[in-house]
mmCIF file of C-alpha atoms and ligand atoms in Angstrom:
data_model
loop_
_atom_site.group_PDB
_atom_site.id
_atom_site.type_symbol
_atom_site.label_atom_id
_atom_site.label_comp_id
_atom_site.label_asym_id
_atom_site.label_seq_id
_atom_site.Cartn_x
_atom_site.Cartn_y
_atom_site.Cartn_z
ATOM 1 C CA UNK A 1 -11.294 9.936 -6.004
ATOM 2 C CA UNK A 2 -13.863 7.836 -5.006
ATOM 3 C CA UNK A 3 -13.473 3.819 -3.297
ATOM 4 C CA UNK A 4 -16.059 1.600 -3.009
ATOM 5 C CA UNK A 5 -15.107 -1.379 0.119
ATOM 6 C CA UNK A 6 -17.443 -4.404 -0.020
ATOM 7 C CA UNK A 7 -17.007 -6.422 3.199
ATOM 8 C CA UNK A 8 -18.730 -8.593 5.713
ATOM 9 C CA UNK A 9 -17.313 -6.605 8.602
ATOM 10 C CA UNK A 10 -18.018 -3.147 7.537
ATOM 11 C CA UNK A 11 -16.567 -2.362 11.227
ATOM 12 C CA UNK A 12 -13.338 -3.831 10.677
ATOM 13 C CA UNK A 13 -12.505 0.194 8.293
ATOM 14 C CA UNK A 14 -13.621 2.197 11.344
ATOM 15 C CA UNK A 15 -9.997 3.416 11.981
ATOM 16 C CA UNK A 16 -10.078 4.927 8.239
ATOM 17 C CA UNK A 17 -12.373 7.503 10.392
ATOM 18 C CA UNK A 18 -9.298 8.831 12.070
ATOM 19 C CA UNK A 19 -6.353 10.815 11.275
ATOM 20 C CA UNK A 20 -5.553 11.688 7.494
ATOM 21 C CA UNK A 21 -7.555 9.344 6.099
ATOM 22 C CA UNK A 22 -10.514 10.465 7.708
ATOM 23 C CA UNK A 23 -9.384 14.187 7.381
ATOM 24 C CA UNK A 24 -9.343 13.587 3.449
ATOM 25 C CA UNK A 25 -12.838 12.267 3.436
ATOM 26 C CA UNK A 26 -14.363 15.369 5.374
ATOM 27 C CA UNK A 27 -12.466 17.919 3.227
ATOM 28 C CA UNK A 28 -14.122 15.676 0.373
ATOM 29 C CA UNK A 29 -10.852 14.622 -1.344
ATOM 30 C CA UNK A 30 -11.873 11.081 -0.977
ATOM 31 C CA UNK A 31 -15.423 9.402 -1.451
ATOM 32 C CA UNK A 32 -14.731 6.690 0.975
ATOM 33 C CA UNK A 33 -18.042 4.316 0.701
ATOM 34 C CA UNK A 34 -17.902 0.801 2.975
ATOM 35 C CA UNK A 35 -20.868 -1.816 2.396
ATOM 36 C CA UNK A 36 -22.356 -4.980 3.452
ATOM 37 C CA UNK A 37 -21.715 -7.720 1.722
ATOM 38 C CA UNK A 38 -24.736 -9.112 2.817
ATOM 39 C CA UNK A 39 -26.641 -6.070 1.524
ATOM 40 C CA UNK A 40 -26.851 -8.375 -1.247
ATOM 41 C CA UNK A 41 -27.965 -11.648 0.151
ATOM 42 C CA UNK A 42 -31.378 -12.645 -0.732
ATOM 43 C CA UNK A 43 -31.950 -15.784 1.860
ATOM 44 C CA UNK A 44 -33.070 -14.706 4.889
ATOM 45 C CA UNK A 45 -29.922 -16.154 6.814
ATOM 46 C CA UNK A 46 -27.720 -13.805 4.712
ATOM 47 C CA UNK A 47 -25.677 -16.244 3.970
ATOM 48 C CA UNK A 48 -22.848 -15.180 1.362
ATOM 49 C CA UNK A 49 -20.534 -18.573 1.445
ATOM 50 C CA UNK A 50 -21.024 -22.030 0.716
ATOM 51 C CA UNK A 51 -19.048 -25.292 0.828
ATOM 52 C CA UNK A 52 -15.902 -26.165 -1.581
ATOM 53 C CA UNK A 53 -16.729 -27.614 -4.795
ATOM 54 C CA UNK A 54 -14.690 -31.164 -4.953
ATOM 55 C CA UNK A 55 -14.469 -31.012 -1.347
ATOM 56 C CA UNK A 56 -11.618 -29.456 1.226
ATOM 57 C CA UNK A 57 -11.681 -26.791 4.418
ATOM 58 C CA UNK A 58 -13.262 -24.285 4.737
ATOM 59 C CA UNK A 59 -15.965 -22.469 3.001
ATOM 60 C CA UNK A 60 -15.563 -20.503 -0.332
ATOM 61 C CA UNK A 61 -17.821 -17.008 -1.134
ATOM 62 C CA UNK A 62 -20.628 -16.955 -3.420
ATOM 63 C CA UNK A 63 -20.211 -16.168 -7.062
ATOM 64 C CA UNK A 64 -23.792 -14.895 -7.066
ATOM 65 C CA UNK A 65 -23.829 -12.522 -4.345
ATOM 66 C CA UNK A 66 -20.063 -10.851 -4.945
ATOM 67 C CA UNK A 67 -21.532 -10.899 -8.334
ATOM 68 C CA UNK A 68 -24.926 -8.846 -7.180
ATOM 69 C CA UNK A 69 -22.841 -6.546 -5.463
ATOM 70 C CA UNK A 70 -20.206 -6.011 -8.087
ATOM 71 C CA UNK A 71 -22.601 -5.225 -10.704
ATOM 72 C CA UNK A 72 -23.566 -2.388 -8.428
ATOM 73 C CA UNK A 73 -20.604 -0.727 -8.026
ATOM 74 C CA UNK A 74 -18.427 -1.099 -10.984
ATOM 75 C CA UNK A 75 -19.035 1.155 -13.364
ATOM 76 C CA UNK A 76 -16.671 1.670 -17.003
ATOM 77 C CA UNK A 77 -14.070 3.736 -14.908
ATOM 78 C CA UNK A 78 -13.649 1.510 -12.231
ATOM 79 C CA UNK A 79 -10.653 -0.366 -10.889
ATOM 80 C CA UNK A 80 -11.665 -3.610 -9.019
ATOM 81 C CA UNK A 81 -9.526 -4.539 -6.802
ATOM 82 C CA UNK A 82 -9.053 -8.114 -4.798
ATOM 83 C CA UNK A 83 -6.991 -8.857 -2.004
ATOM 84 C CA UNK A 84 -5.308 -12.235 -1.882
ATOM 85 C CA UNK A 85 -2.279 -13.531 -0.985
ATOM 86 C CA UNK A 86 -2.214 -14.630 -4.322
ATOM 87 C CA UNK A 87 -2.279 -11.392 -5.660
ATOM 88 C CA UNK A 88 0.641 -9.012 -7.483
ATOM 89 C CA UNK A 89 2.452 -7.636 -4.186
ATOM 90 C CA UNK A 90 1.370 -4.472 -3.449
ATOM 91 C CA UNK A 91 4.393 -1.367 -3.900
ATOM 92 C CA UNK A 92 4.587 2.135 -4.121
ATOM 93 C CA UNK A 93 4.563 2.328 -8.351
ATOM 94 C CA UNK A 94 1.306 0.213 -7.838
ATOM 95 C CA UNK A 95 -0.025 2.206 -5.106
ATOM 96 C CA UNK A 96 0.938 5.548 -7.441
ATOM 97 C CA UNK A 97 -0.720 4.293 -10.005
ATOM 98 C CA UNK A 98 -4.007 3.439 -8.230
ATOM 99 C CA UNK A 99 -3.776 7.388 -6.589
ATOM 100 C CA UNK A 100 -4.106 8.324 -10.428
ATOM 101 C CA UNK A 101 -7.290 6.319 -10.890
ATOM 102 C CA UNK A 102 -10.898 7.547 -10.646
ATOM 103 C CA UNK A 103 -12.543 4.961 -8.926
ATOM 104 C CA UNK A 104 -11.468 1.925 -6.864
ATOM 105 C CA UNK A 105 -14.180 -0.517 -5.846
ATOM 106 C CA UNK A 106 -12.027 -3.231 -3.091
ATOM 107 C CA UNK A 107 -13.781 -6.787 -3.082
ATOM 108 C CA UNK A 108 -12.874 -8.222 0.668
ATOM 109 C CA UNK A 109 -12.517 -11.973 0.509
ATOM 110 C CA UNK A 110 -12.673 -14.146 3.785
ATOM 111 C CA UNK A 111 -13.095 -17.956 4.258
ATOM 112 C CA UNK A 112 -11.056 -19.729 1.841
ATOM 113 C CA UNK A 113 -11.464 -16.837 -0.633
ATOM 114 C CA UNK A 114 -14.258 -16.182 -3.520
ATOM 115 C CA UNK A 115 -15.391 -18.548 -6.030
ATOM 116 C CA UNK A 116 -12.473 -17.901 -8.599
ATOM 117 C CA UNK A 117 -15.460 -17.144 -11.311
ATOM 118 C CA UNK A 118 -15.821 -13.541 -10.229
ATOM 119 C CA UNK A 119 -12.309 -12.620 -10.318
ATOM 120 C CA UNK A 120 -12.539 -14.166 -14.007
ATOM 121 C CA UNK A 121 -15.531 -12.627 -14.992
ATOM 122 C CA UNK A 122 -14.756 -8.699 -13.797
ATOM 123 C CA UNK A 123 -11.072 -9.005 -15.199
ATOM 124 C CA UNK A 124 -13.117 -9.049 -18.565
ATOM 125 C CA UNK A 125 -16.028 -6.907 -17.917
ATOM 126 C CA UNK A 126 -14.155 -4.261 -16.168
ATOM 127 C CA UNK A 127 -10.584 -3.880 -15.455
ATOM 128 C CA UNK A 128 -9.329 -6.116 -11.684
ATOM 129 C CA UNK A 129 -6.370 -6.527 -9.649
ATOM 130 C CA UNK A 130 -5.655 -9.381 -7.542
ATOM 131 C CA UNK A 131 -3.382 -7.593 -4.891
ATOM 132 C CA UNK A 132 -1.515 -9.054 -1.817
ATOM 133 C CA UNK A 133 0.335 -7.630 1.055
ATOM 134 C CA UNK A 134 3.118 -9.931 1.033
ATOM 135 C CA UNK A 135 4.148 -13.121 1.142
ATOM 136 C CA UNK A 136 2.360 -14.610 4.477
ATOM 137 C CA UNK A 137 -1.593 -15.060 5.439
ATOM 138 C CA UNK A 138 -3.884 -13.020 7.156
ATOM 139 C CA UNK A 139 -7.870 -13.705 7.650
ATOM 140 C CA UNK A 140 -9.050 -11.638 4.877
ATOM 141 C CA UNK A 141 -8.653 -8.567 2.696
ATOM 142 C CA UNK A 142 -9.655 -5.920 4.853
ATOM 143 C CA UNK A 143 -6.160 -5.539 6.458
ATOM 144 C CA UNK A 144 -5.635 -4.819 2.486
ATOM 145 C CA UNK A 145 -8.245 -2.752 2.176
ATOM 146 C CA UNK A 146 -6.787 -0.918 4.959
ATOM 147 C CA UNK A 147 -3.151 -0.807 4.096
ATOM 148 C CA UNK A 148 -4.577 -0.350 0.211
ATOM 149 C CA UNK A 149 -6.783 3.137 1.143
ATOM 150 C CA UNK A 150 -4.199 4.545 3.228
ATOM 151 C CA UNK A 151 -1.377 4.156 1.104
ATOM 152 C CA UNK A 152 -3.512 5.609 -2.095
ATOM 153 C CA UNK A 153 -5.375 8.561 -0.063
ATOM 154 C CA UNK A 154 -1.779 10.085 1.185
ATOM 155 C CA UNK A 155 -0.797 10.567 -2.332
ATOM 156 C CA UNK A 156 -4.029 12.318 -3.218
ATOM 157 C CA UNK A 157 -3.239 16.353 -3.606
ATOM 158 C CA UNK A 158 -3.909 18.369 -0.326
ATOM 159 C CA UNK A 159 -3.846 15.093 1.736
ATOM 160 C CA UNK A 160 -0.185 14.841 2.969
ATOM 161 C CA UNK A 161 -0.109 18.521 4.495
ATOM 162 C CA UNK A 162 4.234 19.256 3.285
ATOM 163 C CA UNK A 163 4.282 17.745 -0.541
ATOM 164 C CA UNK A 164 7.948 17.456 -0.013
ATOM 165 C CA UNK A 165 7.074 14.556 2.596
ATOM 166 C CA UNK A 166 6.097 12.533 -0.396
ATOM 167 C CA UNK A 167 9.429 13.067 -1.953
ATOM 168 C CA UNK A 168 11.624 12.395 0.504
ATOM 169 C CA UNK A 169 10.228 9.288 2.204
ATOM 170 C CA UNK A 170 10.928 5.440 1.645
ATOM 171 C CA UNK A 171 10.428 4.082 -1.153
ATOM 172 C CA UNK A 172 9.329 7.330 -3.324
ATOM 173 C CA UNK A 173 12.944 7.247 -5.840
ATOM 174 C CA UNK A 174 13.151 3.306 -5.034
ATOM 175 C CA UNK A 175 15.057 3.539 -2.095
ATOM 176 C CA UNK A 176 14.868 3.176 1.410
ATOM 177 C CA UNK A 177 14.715 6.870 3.481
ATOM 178 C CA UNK A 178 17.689 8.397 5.514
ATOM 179 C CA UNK A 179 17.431 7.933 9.271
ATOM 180 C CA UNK A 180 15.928 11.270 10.979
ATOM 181 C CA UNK A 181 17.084 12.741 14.032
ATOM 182 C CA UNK A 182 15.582 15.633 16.345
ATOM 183 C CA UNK A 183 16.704 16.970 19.537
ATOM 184 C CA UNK A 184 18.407 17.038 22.002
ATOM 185 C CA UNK A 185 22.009 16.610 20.151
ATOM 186 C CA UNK A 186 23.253 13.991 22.385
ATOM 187 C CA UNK A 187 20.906 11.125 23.835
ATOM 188 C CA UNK A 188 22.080 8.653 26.247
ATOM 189 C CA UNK A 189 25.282 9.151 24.747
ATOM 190 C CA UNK A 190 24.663 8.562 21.169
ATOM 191 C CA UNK A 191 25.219 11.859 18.861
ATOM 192 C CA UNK A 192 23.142 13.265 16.184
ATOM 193 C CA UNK A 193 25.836 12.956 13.451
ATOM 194 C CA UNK A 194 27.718 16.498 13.088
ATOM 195 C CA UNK A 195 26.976 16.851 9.382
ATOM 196 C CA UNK A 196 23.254 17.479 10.313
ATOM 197 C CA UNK A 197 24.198 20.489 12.635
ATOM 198 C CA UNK A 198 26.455 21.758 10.448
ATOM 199 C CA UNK A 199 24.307 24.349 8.416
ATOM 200 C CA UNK A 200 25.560 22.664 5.098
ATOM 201 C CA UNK A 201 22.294 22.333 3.339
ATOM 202 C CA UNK A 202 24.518 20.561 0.240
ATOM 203 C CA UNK A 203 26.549 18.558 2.877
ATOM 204 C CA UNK A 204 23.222 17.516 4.450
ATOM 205 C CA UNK A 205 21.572 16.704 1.464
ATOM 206 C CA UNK A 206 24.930 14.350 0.183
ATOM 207 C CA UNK A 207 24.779 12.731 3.588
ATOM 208 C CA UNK A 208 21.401 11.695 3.642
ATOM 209 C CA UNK A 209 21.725 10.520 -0.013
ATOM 210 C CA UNK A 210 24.427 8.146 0.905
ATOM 211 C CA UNK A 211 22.697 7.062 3.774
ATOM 212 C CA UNK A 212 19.917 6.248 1.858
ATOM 213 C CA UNK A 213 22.233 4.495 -0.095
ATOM 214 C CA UNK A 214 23.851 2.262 2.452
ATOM 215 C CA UNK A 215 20.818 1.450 4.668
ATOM 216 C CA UNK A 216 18.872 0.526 1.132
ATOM 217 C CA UNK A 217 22.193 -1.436 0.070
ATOM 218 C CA UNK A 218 22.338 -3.189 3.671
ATOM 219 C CA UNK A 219 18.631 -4.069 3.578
ATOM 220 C CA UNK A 220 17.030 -4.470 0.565
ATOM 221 C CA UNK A 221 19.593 -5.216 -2.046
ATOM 222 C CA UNK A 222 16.517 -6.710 -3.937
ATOM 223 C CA UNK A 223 15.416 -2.917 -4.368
ATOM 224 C CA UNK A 224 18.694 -1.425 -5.284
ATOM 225 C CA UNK A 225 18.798 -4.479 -8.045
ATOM 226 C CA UNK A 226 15.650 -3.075 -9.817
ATOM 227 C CA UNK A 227 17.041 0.333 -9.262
ATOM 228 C CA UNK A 228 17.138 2.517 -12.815
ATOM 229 C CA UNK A 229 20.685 3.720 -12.922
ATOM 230 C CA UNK A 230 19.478 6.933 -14.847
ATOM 231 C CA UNK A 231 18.227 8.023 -11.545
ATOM 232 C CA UNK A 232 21.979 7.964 -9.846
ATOM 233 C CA UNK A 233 24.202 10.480 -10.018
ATOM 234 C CA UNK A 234 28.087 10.415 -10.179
ATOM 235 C CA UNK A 235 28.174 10.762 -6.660
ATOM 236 C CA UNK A 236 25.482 8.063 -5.843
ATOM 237 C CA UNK A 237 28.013 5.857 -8.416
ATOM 238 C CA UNK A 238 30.974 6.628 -6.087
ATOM 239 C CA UNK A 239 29.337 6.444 -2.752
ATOM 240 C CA UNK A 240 27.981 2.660 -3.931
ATOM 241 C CA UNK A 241 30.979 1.896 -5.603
ATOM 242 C CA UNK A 242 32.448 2.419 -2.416
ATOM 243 C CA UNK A 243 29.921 0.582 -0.125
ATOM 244 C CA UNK A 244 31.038 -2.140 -2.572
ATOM 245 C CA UNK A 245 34.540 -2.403 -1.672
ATOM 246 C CA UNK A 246 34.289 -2.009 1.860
ATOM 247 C CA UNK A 247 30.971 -4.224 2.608
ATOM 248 C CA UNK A 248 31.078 -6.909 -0.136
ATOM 249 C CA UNK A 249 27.148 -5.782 -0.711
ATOM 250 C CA UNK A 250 25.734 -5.532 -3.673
ATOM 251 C CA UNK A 251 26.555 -4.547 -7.222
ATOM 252 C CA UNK A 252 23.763 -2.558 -8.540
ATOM 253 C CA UNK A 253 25.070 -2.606 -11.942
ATOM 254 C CA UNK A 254 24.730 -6.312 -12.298
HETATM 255 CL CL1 6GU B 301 -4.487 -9.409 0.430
HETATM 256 N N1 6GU B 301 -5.264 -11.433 1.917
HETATM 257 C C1 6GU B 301 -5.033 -12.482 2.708
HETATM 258 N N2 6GU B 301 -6.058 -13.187 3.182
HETATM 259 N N3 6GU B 301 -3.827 -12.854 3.081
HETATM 260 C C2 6GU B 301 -2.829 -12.125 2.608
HETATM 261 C C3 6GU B 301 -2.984 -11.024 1.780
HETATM 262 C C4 6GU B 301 -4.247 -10.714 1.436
HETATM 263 N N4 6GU B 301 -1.793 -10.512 1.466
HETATM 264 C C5 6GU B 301 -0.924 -11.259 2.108
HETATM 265 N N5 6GU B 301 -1.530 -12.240 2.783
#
């Protein structure tokens, strides 16, 4: 897969050097490309923003140099993507999708964002995403970019070394993940619960279903809501049926 990051502080992806990320782009799983914005200025202050139109803080991008750039990198198979906190909420089904795409080209906004015109024009010449990280502010996208890159390069094949970690961890069936434990069996006085040292590979595997359960009922009831009941099991329907009675939680039927 290939991603394209435009950005005035090319600096700001440096850490996507490191660890897995990084590891994906030397074993050439990822085409990780990070430019200048102001590779694309023309003046020779570089400028790439300019005041508000009708007046107000701040100072807004240019259409005409996002545009410059843009028409650079986005080619018919590209997936333009914008960070805003404006944007569709970035979650795992959108972050699996993305994984599946050939190229991602990541516009990063700062100032009071980019003249809405080029978001307009690329959601018709090419295919675009406004995408945000959740509902509060940071300075600009590349935090997305970040979060964005990371998030989609795991799920590329041969990144993540054990596939199974992709199965098993938050979020992958909708839910939250079971709590983990590793030794030693007792730490200042709190136990590793039993079940886990019991050898029980099918009690183990019930346990950490209903955990995953119970901590997903207890703390995101707004993701067991949206949860597709064809992917519970009789015993998922008892062990929530019971969380039910006993906590008052939620009613993921309803
Ligand atoms: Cl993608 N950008 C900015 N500037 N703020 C945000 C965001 C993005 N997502 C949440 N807040």
């Amino acid at each position: 897969m290939r991603i394209d990051v435009v950005t005035i502080f090319p600096g700001y992806t440096e850490p996507l050097g490191l660890s897995l990320v990084g590891k994906a782009v030397r074993d050439g799983r990822l085409d990780l490309r990070v430019h200048d914005l102001r590779d694309w200025t023309e003046d020779r202050h570089r400028t790439v923003d300019d005041t508000p139109v009708g007046g107000g803080a701040g100072m807004v991008m240019r259409p005409d140099v996002w545009g410059a750039a843009l028409d650079d990198l986005v080619t018919a198979d590209s997936h333009v993507l914008l960070p805003s906190p404006a944007g569709r909420v970035l979650d795992q089904s959108l972050v699996e999708a993305l994984a599946a795409e050939p190229h991602l080209v990541i516009a990063c906004g700062r100032y009071e964002g980019i003249d809405a015109r080029v978001a307009e024009h690329y959601a018709q010449a090419a295919r675009l995403t406004e995408v945000s990280l959740g509902d509060y502010v940071v300075n600009g996208g590349e935090v997305a970019a970040l979060a964005i890159v990371e998030a989609v390069a795991r799920l590329l094949p041969g990144v993540v070394g054990n596939p199974q970690s992709l199965v098993e961890e938050s979020h992958a069936d909708g839910l939250l993940e079971y709590p983990v434990y590793t030794r030693p069996p007792v730490w200042r006085g709190r136990e590793v619960p039993a079940v886990l040292l019991s050898g029980h590979h099918g009690q183990i595997a019930r346990w950490r279903r209903d955990q995953a359960l119970r901590r997903t009922a207890a703390r995101r009831p707004d993701l067991l809501a949206r949860l597709d009941p064809a992917t519970l099991d009789e015993a998922d329907r008892a062990a929530l049926a019971d969380l039910d009675g006993a906590d008052g939680l939620v009613d993921p039927s309803g």
